[in-house]
Short mmCIF file of C-alpha atoms in Angstrom, two decimals:
data_model
loop_
_atom_site.label_atom_id
_atom_site.label_comp_id
_atom_site.label_asym_id
_atom_site.label_seq_id
_atom_site.Cartn_x
_atom_site.Cartn_y
_atom_site.Cartn_z
CA MET O 1 84.91 110.25 115.76
CA SER O 2 84.99 107.71 112.99
CA VAL O 3 86.38 108.34 109.57
CA GLN O 4 83.39 108.76 107.16
CA THR O 5 83.75 106.70 104.00
CA THR O 6 81.42 107.00 101.16
CA GLU O 7 80.88 104.53 98.36
CA PRO O 8 82.39 106.18 95.21
CA LYS O 9 79.58 106.81 92.71
CA ALA O 10 79.87 106.15 89.02
CA GLY O 11 80.48 109.19 86.98
CA PRO O 12 82.01 112.48 87.86
CA PRO O 13 81.73 113.52 91.54
CA ASP O 14 80.27 116.90 90.78
CA PRO O 15 76.72 116.98 89.25
CA LYS O 16 77.78 120.01 87.21
CA PRO O 17 81.22 119.08 86.10
CA GLY O 18 83.64 121.96 85.55
CA ILE O 19 84.34 122.98 82.05
CA GLY O 20 87.70 123.60 80.40
CA ALA O 21 90.99 122.60 81.86
CA TRP O 22 89.81 122.28 85.53
CA GLY O 23 86.94 120.05 84.56
CA LYS O 24 89.25 117.74 82.52
CA LEU O 25 91.67 117.59 85.38
CA SER O 26 89.11 116.82 88.04
CA ARG O 27 87.56 114.08 85.87
CA ALA O 28 90.98 112.59 85.19
CA ILE O 29 91.74 112.53 88.95
CA TYR O 30 88.37 110.88 89.72
CA ARG O 31 88.98 108.17 87.16
CA GLN O 32 92.35 107.35 88.52
CA ALA O 33 91.84 107.82 92.29
CA PRO O 34 88.19 108.37 93.18
CA GLU O 35 88.93 108.65 96.98
CA VAL O 36 91.03 111.88 96.48
CA PHE O 37 87.95 114.06 96.78
CA ASP O 38 86.83 112.31 99.99
CA ASN O 39 90.40 112.75 101.35
CA LEU O 40 90.34 116.45 100.56
CA ARG O 41 87.01 116.83 102.37
CA GLN O 42 88.50 115.07 105.48
CA LEU O 43 91.82 116.90 105.24
CA PRO O 44 91.34 119.10 108.37
CA TYR O 45 90.32 116.20 110.47
CA ASN O 46 93.13 113.94 109.21
CA LEU O 47 95.65 116.70 109.54
CA TYR O 48 94.58 117.19 113.27
CA LYS O 49 94.59 113.45 113.83
CA SER O 50 98.18 113.09 112.42
CA ILE O 51 99.55 115.70 114.76
CA TYR O 52 97.62 115.10 117.93
CA ARG O 53 97.05 111.61 119.22
CA THR O 54 93.88 112.59 121.11
CA THR O 55 90.76 114.71 120.80
CA ALA O 56 90.99 118.48 121.43
CA PHE O 57 87.98 118.62 123.70
CA PRO O 58 87.88 115.45 125.86
CA LYS O 59 84.53 114.86 127.47
CA THR O 60 84.62 111.51 129.17
CA GLU O 61 86.90 110.56 131.98
CA ARG O 62 88.70 108.19 129.66
CA GLU O 63 89.36 110.85 127.04
CA ARG O 64 90.55 113.19 129.77
CA SER O 65 93.06 110.64 130.86
CA GLU O 66 94.10 110.00 127.30
CA ALA O 67 94.55 113.73 126.69
CA PHE O 68 97.33 113.52 129.24
CA PHE O 69 99.16 110.38 128.48
CA ASN O 70 98.87 110.68 124.71
CA SER O 71 100.42 114.13 124.73
CA PHE O 72 104.19 114.59 124.82
CA LEU O 73 103.97 117.85 126.75
CA LEU O 74 101.23 116.73 129.15
CA HIS O 75 102.39 113.20 129.84
CA ILE O 76 104.99 114.63 132.23
CA GLN O 77 102.07 115.34 134.50
CA PRO O 78 99.57 112.83 136.11
CA ALA O 79 96.21 112.25 134.45
CA LYS O 80 94.54 112.21 137.89
CA ILE O 81 95.57 114.46 140.66
CA GLU O 82 94.82 114.77 144.32
CA LYS O 83 92.60 117.69 145.19
CA HIS O 84 94.98 118.76 147.98
CA ALA O 85 97.74 119.17 145.44
CA LEU O 86 95.66 121.88 143.58
CA ARG O 87 95.18 124.09 146.56
CA PHE O 88 96.93 127.38 145.79
CA ASN O 89 97.69 128.15 149.39
CA TYR O 90 99.58 124.93 149.73
CA THR O 91 102.29 125.59 147.11
CA PHE O 92 101.47 129.19 146.04
CA GLY O 93 102.56 127.76 142.59
CA LEU O 94 106.15 128.81 143.41
CA GLY O 95 107.90 125.88 141.72
CA LEU O 96 105.82 126.36 138.59
CA ILE O 97 106.35 130.17 138.69
CA SER O 98 110.20 129.48 138.84
CA PHE O 99 109.86 127.21 135.79
CA TYR O 100 107.62 129.73 133.84
CA LEU O 101 110.22 132.39 134.60
CA PHE O 102 112.91 130.08 133.24
CA LEU O 103 110.90 129.75 130.03
CA LEU O 104 110.50 133.54 129.83
CA LEU O 105 114.16 133.99 130.40
CA THR O 106 115.02 131.40 127.62
CA VAL O 107 112.81 133.20 125.11
CA SER O 108 113.75 136.69 126.02
CA GLY O 109 117.36 135.63 126.31
CA ILE O 110 117.48 134.12 122.76
CA LEU O 111 115.95 137.28 121.40
CA LEU O 112 118.53 139.33 123.19
CA MET O 113 121.29 137.27 121.68
CA PHE O 114 120.32 138.59 118.26
CA PHE O 115 121.36 142.03 119.34
CA TYR O 116 124.24 141.44 121.82
CA VAL O 117 127.98 141.13 121.02
CA PRO O 118 130.20 139.83 123.85
CA SER O 119 133.05 142.25 123.15
CA VAL O 120 134.47 144.89 125.39
CA GLU O 121 134.17 147.49 122.60
CA GLN O 122 130.70 146.67 121.57
CA ALA O 123 128.78 145.26 124.49
CA TYR O 124 127.83 148.60 126.12
CA ASN O 125 126.89 150.22 122.77
CA ARG O 126 124.64 147.23 122.10
CA MET O 127 122.87 147.94 125.38
CA LEU O 128 122.38 151.57 124.21
CA ASP O 129 121.03 150.28 120.90
CA LEU O 130 118.45 148.25 122.84
CA ARG O 131 117.24 151.50 124.36
CA SER O 132 117.32 153.66 121.11
CA SER O 133 117.11 151.65 117.94
CA VAL O 134 115.79 148.05 118.63
CA SER O 135 112.00 147.86 118.55
CA TYR O 136 110.67 147.04 122.06
CA GLY O 137 114.34 146.68 123.05
CA MET O 138 113.92 148.02 126.53
CA ILE O 139 110.86 145.78 127.19
CA LEU O 140 112.90 142.80 126.00
CA ARG O 141 115.74 143.69 128.31
CA GLY O 142 113.13 144.50 131.07
CA MET O 143 111.54 141.05 130.71
CA HIS O 144 114.89 139.27 130.97
CA PHE O 145 116.07 141.46 133.95
CA TRP O 146 112.77 141.15 135.96
CA SER O 147 112.35 137.43 135.24
CA ALA O 148 115.91 136.82 136.46
CA ASN O 149 115.43 138.79 139.71
CA CYS O 150 111.98 137.31 140.40
CA MET O 151 113.28 133.78 139.58
CA ILE O 152 115.85 134.02 142.41
CA GLY O 153 113.14 135.07 144.74
CA ALA O 154 110.70 132.45 143.50
CA VAL O 155 113.30 129.60 143.82
CA PHE O 156 114.22 130.79 147.31
CA PHE O 157 110.61 130.84 148.56
CA HIS O 158 109.87 127.58 146.81
CA MET O 159 112.62 126.07 148.86
CA CYS O 160 111.19 127.58 152.06
CA ARG O 161 107.72 126.18 151.08
CA VAL O 162 109.17 122.64 150.62
CA PHE O 163 110.89 122.89 153.99
CA TYR O 164 107.91 124.29 155.98
CA THR O 165 105.63 121.62 154.59
CA GLY O 166 108.04 118.79 155.24
CA ALA O 167 107.91 117.89 151.60
CA TYR O 168 111.74 116.90 151.55
CA LYS O 169 111.25 113.80 153.69
CA PRO O 170 111.64 110.23 152.36
CA PRO O 171 111.21 109.35 149.55
CA ARG O 172 111.86 112.87 148.31
CA GLU O 173 115.38 113.43 149.73
CA PHE O 174 117.22 113.36 146.53
CA ASN O 175 114.76 115.74 144.82
CA TRP O 176 115.59 118.22 147.62
CA VAL O 177 119.26 117.86 146.86
CA ILE O 178 118.61 118.55 143.15
CA GLY O 179 116.50 121.49 144.23
CA VAL O 180 119.46 122.94 146.26
CA LEU O 181 121.68 122.52 143.13
CA LEU O 182 119.00 124.34 141.08
CA PHE O 183 118.99 127.17 143.61
CA VAL O 184 122.82 127.49 143.43
CA LEU O 185 122.72 127.38 139.66
CA THR O 186 120.10 130.04 139.47
CA LEU O 187 122.33 132.36 141.46
CA VAL O 188 125.39 131.55 139.37
CA LEU O 189 123.32 132.20 136.19
CA GLY O 190 122.28 135.48 137.59
CA PHE O 191 125.82 136.37 138.48
CA THR O 192 127.22 135.51 134.96
CA GLY O 193 124.49 137.51 133.30
CA TYR O 194 125.23 140.48 135.53
CA LEU O 195 128.48 141.28 133.76
CA LEU O 196 127.09 141.22 130.20
CA PRO O 197 125.75 144.85 129.99
CA TRP O 198 129.32 146.02 130.62
CA ASP O 199 128.37 149.12 132.64
CA GLN O 200 129.97 150.32 135.83
CA LEU O 201 127.46 148.31 137.90
CA ALA O 202 128.27 145.12 136.08
CA PHE O 203 132.07 145.63 136.02
CA TRP O 204 132.47 146.37 139.71
CA ALA O 205 129.96 143.78 140.91
CA ILE O 206 131.86 141.07 139.07
CA THR O 207 135.15 142.44 140.48
CA VAL O 208 133.82 142.19 144.01
CA GLY O 209 132.36 138.71 143.30
CA ALA O 210 135.55 137.34 141.76
CA ASN O 211 137.62 138.72 144.66
CA ILE O 212 135.35 136.70 146.97
CA ALA O 213 136.34 133.51 144.99
CA GLY O 214 140.02 134.62 145.46
CA LYS O 215 139.67 134.21 149.22
CA ALA O 216 139.91 130.43 148.73
CA ASP O 217 143.70 131.08 149.19
CA TYR O 218 143.05 130.75 152.87
CA VAL O 219 142.51 127.02 152.46
CA SER O 220 145.69 126.37 150.33
CA ASP O 221 147.75 128.65 152.68
CA HIS O 222 146.72 126.62 155.63
CA LEU O 223 147.21 123.32 153.80
CA ALA O 224 150.70 124.55 152.80
CA MET O 225 151.58 124.61 156.45
CA ILE O 226 151.62 120.84 156.45
CA PRO O 227 155.17 119.78 155.62
CA GLY O 228 155.40 118.43 152.04
CA VAL O 229 152.27 120.10 150.77
CA PRO O 230 152.89 122.75 148.11
CA ASN O 231 150.87 125.99 148.20
CA MET O 232 148.32 125.65 145.39
CA HIS O 233 147.00 129.20 145.65
CA MET O 234 143.45 127.87 145.21
CA GLY O 235 141.86 131.31 145.33
CA VAL O 236 144.06 132.81 142.57
CA MET O 237 143.51 129.60 140.60
CA MET O 238 139.65 129.91 140.90
CA LYS O 239 139.68 133.61 140.10
CA ASN O 240 141.84 133.15 137.04
CA ALA O 241 139.60 130.29 135.89
CA LEU O 242 136.64 132.54 136.20
CA LEU O 243 138.02 135.74 134.72
CA GLY O 244 140.71 134.38 132.36
CA GLY O 245 143.09 136.92 133.93
CA ASP O 246 143.75 139.04 137.00
CA THR O 247 141.12 141.64 136.30
CA VAL O 248 137.73 141.74 134.62
CA GLY O 249 138.25 142.26 130.84
CA GLN O 250 137.59 140.73 127.38
CA GLU O 251 138.42 137.15 128.54
CA ALA O 252 136.09 137.44 131.52
CA LEU O 253 133.34 138.77 129.26
CA ILE O 254 133.49 135.90 126.83
CA ARG O 255 133.71 133.33 129.60
CA PHE O 256 130.71 134.71 131.37
CA TYR O 257 128.87 134.97 128.06
CA VAL O 258 129.38 131.30 127.08
CA LEU O 259 128.60 130.09 130.69
CA HIS O 260 125.49 132.30 130.72
CA VAL O 261 123.96 131.45 127.24
CA ALA O 262 125.07 127.90 126.72
CA LEU O 263 126.61 125.83 129.43
CA LEU O 264 124.75 126.76 132.56
CA PRO O 265 121.23 126.86 130.97
CA SER O 266 121.83 123.39 129.55
CA ILE O 267 122.77 122.01 132.98
CA LEU O 268 119.88 123.86 134.62
CA PHE O 269 117.35 122.44 132.04
CA PHE O 270 118.84 118.96 132.58
CA LEU O 271 118.38 119.22 136.35
CA ILE O 272 114.84 120.63 135.93
CA VAL O 273 113.86 117.61 133.86
CA ILE O 274 115.23 115.24 136.58
CA HIS O 275 113.50 117.41 139.28
CA PHE O 276 110.15 117.02 137.51
CA TRP O 277 110.65 113.30 136.75
CA ARG O 278 111.37 112.59 140.41
CA ILE O 279 108.15 114.39 141.50
CA ARG O 280 106.24 111.83 139.61
CA LYS O 281 108.33 108.84 140.66
CA ASP O 282 108.06 110.01 144.31
CA GLY O 283 104.33 109.88 144.13
CA GLY O 284 103.39 113.43 143.13
CA ILE O 285 103.69 116.41 145.42
CA SER O 286 103.58 115.90 149.14
CA SER O 287 100.24 115.33 150.84
CA PRO O 288 98.99 115.33 154.45
CA LYS O 289 97.81 111.77 153.88
CA GLU O 290 101.39 110.60 153.92
CA SER O 291 101.97 111.05 157.61
CA PRO O 292 100.28 111.69 160.86
CA GLU O 293 100.22 115.23 162.34
CA MET P 1 109.84 80.62 161.26
CA ALA P 2 106.63 81.00 159.41
CA LYS P 3 106.04 78.41 156.69
CA ARG P 4 106.36 79.82 153.29
CA VAL P 5 102.81 80.45 151.98
CA ARG P 6 102.13 78.81 148.71
CA GLU P 7 100.23 80.70 146.08
CA GLU P 8 97.53 78.08 145.87
CA GLU P 9 96.67 78.39 149.63
CA ILE P 10 95.79 82.08 149.39
CA PHE P 11 94.21 82.00 145.92
CA PRO P 12 93.21 78.46 144.79
CA ARG P 13 93.35 78.02 141.15
CA ASN P 14 89.95 77.61 139.59
CA PRO P 15 89.59 76.72 135.98
CA ASN P 16 86.26 78.39 135.85
CA LYS P 17 87.75 81.87 136.56
CA THR P 18 89.32 83.98 133.87
CA TYR P 19 91.64 85.69 136.38
CA GLY P 20 94.27 84.56 138.77
CA LEU P 21 96.80 85.71 141.37
CA MET P 22 99.66 87.54 139.60
CA GLU P 23 102.07 88.41 142.35
CA LEU P 24 102.37 88.83 146.14
CA VAL P 25 103.91 92.14 147.33
CA LYS P 26 105.33 92.81 150.82
CA GLY P 27 104.51 96.09 152.55
CA SER P 28 101.65 98.47 152.63
CA SER P 29 100.58 100.43 149.59
CA PRO P 30 100.77 104.24 149.74
CA ARG P 31 97.39 104.22 147.98
CA VAL P 32 95.58 102.38 150.78
CA ASP P 33 92.51 104.30 152.06
CA ARG P 34 93.01 107.01 149.42
CA GLY P 35 89.64 106.85 147.76
CA PRO P 36 89.01 107.94 144.18
CA GLU P 37 86.83 110.70 145.61
CA ASP P 38 89.90 112.73 146.52
CA MET P 39 91.33 112.57 142.95
CA VAL P 40 90.21 114.77 140.16
CA SER P 41 90.99 114.77 136.50
CA ALA P 42 94.04 116.83 135.66
CA TRP P 43 92.13 117.92 132.63
CA PRO P 44 90.81 120.53 133.19
CA HIS P 45 91.35 121.15 136.88
CA LEU P 46 95.18 121.23 136.81
CA LEU P 47 95.48 122.58 133.30
CA ILE P 48 93.30 125.66 133.82
CA ARG P 49 95.26 126.60 136.97
CA GLU P 50 98.63 126.18 135.25
CA ALA P 51 97.42 128.33 132.35
CA LEU P 52 96.13 131.04 134.65
CA LEU P 53 99.37 130.93 136.64
CA PHE P 54 101.35 131.41 133.45
CA ALA P 55 99.18 134.33 132.34
CA ALA P 56 99.58 135.96 135.80
CA THR P 57 103.36 135.48 135.82
CA PHE P 58 103.68 136.81 132.29
CA LEU P 59 101.56 139.88 133.02
CA VAL P 60 103.46 140.68 136.18
CA ILE P 61 106.78 140.44 134.44
CA LEU P 62 105.46 142.45 131.46
CA ALA P 63 104.21 145.25 133.71
CA LEU P 64 107.43 145.36 135.60
CA SER P 65 109.40 145.63 132.43
CA VAL P 66 107.22 148.35 131.06
CA TRP P 67 107.09 150.53 134.21
CA CYS P 68 110.37 149.78 135.95
CA VAL P 69 113.12 150.07 133.42
CA PRO P 70 116.22 148.07 134.37
CA PRO P 71 119.27 150.26 135.33
CA LEU P 72 122.10 150.98 132.98
CA GLU P 73 124.99 152.97 134.32
CA LYS P 74 127.95 154.55 132.48
CA GLN P 75 130.26 152.30 130.47
CA ALA P 76 132.60 150.08 132.56
CA ASP P 77 135.71 151.90 133.48
CA ALA P 78 138.50 150.04 135.37
CA THR P 79 140.02 153.45 136.55
CA LYS P 80 136.86 154.69 138.19
CA PRO P 81 135.81 152.37 141.08
CA PRO P 82 132.60 153.35 142.75
CA ASN P 83 132.55 153.55 146.58
CA PRO P 84 131.27 151.14 147.75
CA ALA P 85 131.44 148.58 144.80
CA LYS P 86 128.54 146.25 145.39
CA ALA P 87 127.97 142.76 144.19
CA PRO P 88 124.54 141.81 142.74
CA TRP P 89 121.77 141.99 145.38
CA TYR P 90 121.51 138.29 145.94
CA PHE P 91 125.18 138.18 146.89
CA LEU P 92 125.09 141.17 149.18
CA GLY P 93 124.54 138.94 152.13
CA LEU P 94 127.83 137.22 151.21
CA GLN P 95 129.55 140.64 150.75
CA GLU P 96 128.23 141.60 154.14
CA LEU P 97 129.78 138.42 155.63
CA VAL P 98 133.10 139.01 153.74
CA SER P 99 133.31 142.44 155.55
CA TYR P 100 133.66 140.58 158.75
CA ASP P 101 135.95 137.78 157.58
CA ALA P 102 137.12 137.23 154.06
CA PHE P 103 137.38 133.47 153.88
CA TRP P 104 134.70 132.43 156.22
CA GLY P 105 132.26 134.94 154.96
CA GLY P 106 132.80 134.43 151.27
CA LEU P 107 133.47 130.67 151.00
CA GLY P 108 133.41 128.90 154.43
CA ILE P 109 129.96 129.78 155.62
CA PRO P 110 128.28 129.61 152.22
CA GLY P 111 129.86 126.37 151.53
CA LEU P 112 128.76 124.85 154.83
CA VAL P 113 125.21 126.31 154.31
CA ILE P 114 124.93 124.55 150.91
CA VAL P 115 126.21 121.29 152.27
CA GLY P 116 123.87 121.66 155.35
CA LEU P 117 120.93 122.34 153.08
CA MET P 118 121.58 119.18 151.09
CA ALA P 119 122.08 117.13 154.30
CA ILE P 120 118.65 118.16 155.75
CA PRO P 121 116.55 115.27 154.39
CA TYR P 122 119.17 112.79 155.43
CA LEU P 123 119.23 113.98 159.01
CA ASP P 124 115.50 114.74 159.52
CA ARG P 125 113.84 111.62 158.34
CA HIS P 126 110.96 111.51 160.90
CA HIS P 127 107.75 110.80 158.93
CA SER P 128 105.54 113.41 160.49
CA GLY P 129 104.00 116.71 159.48
CA ILE P 130 104.28 116.03 155.69
CA GLY P 131 101.96 118.11 153.62
CA ARG P 132 101.05 120.71 156.20
CA TRP P 133 102.40 124.20 156.74
CA PHE P 134 104.30 124.59 160.11
CA ALA P 135 103.08 121.19 161.57
CA ARG P 136 103.18 121.26 165.33
CA SER P 137 105.25 118.08 165.42
CA ARG P 138 108.02 119.81 163.46
CA THR P 139 108.35 122.94 165.65
CA THR P 140 112.12 122.36 166.23
CA ALA P 141 112.91 121.82 162.54
CA VAL P 142 110.87 124.82 161.54
CA THR P 143 112.48 127.05 164.17
CA LEU P 144 116.02 125.90 163.31
CA PHE P 145 115.55 126.47 159.58
CA THR P 146 114.03 129.92 160.08
CA VAL P 147 116.55 131.11 162.57
CA LEU P 148 119.69 129.65 160.96
CA PHE P 149 118.88 130.10 157.31
CA VAL P 150 115.77 132.22 156.28
CA ILE P 151 116.12 135.12 158.61
CA PRO P 152 119.92 135.56 158.31
CA THR P 153 119.70 135.32 154.45
CA ILE P 154 116.99 138.03 154.25
CA VAL P 155 118.46 140.27 156.91
CA LEU P 156 122.05 140.14 155.46
CA ILE P 157 120.73 141.07 152.04
CA ILE P 158 118.65 143.92 153.34
CA LEU P 159 121.59 145.17 155.49
CA GLY P 160 124.09 144.93 152.46
CA THR P 161 121.59 146.56 150.04
CA TYR P 162 120.18 149.46 152.07
CA PHE P 163 122.45 150.09 155.05
CA ARG P 164 125.86 150.02 153.58
CA GLY P 165 127.52 153.16 152.12
CA PRO P 166 131.05 154.41 151.30
CA ASN P 167 133.90 152.18 152.58
CA TRP P 168 131.17 149.60 153.61
CA GLY P 169 130.22 151.95 156.52
CA PHE P 170 126.85 151.58 158.27
CA TYR P 171 124.41 154.31 157.21
CA PRO P 172 120.61 154.35 157.50
CA PRO P 173 118.93 154.53 154.13
CA TRP P 174 117.66 158.09 154.74
CA GLY P 175 121.21 159.27 155.69
CA MET P 176 123.09 157.55 152.88
CA PRO P 177 125.90 159.89 151.61
CA VAL P 178 125.50 160.63 147.86
CA GLU P 179 128.46 159.81 145.74
CA PRO P 180 129.77 162.87 143.93
CA GLN P 181 129.39 162.23 140.14
#
């Protein structure tokens, strides 16, 4: 699409010039800068062109490729893709589903943050408020709850898919390692979010979980048997670092909150970006053409 | 020792041509015999699938959140421990292992599993069966992964979720004692 330019004609642009103040103003504009009226006519096109670097409805192969590598969000993906990679029963879309659930979790989580207070006195009442006084509060919490639970399942089955199709083999070794880290981080994010409702289920689940971390004392107890090695009480140390005390209380709640809404999601997002980048650098998703049967 | 091949011997310079040899690269290209007929434009073939997948994911989550309301029990009370106190469902496999041995169940085995998972691509580097489900040449790897990781994970979680009652005793789901409120 080329920008249309018209030769400015002499005289006012409108055959029937406006009268009064508006007419005077438009004639004054035309005398000073005759192209302003053309610019106004082309405003929608120029506005679009300034935001998007490519056409909205690509028709030729060249435009279709440009649509991908001229777009910030799409350039992460290849402009051309192997037919095999598009088959649903090859990937079942599990990796992308995991990422979509992460996006849903981010959006619903940020909205929930507007209503939640990480305090022992208020947290549970805020959960009751979601049920009674916040518009669509239960749907909002439900979206976050179900996305989280489904994401754990999706990530697990994505890992199974990658194994069963041999997609971790060279050159994709390191992307598999990042994937394992993403799996662990997803579990930890679920665990830290579990405490936040501050109900009986949350409180005792985290108590049980933190006690499991306390079992690391086994290692330091055995290390302490070596002469000269002091007993570091690793389990107690880990449990205290997690809970900020011996039991689940206000310190544990604020720690889990900060981990859940800021630190862990940032790390997870960073690793997701690397995970995606490596897919491209390792030659796209795995294909049967890469190896014999 | 093969004589170093000079550029001019492979591609003699010709002043009448507008192109020339740029570089010699060792090895085989992964793109060899991969014709353009196997490639399609990501627009619209990939994009439409991604959009549909997002719509489906969103609708399923929305439907779940409308019809299956997440649980909310009574306010946390440190003086009233439930029996049994259960971890989140995805850690119930761990809790089940902990009931056999505290350290090995809770930290030893999970730690070894994570390290083992990360080690897989460095141990199994044989270039066969890529891009196919359950390739016949990978029967050993597939069996080991299933028997050592997938089945235990799923079975332990089901066991901890549905078959464990008061004092972590074994009860069938239909005979689970109801905790007095």
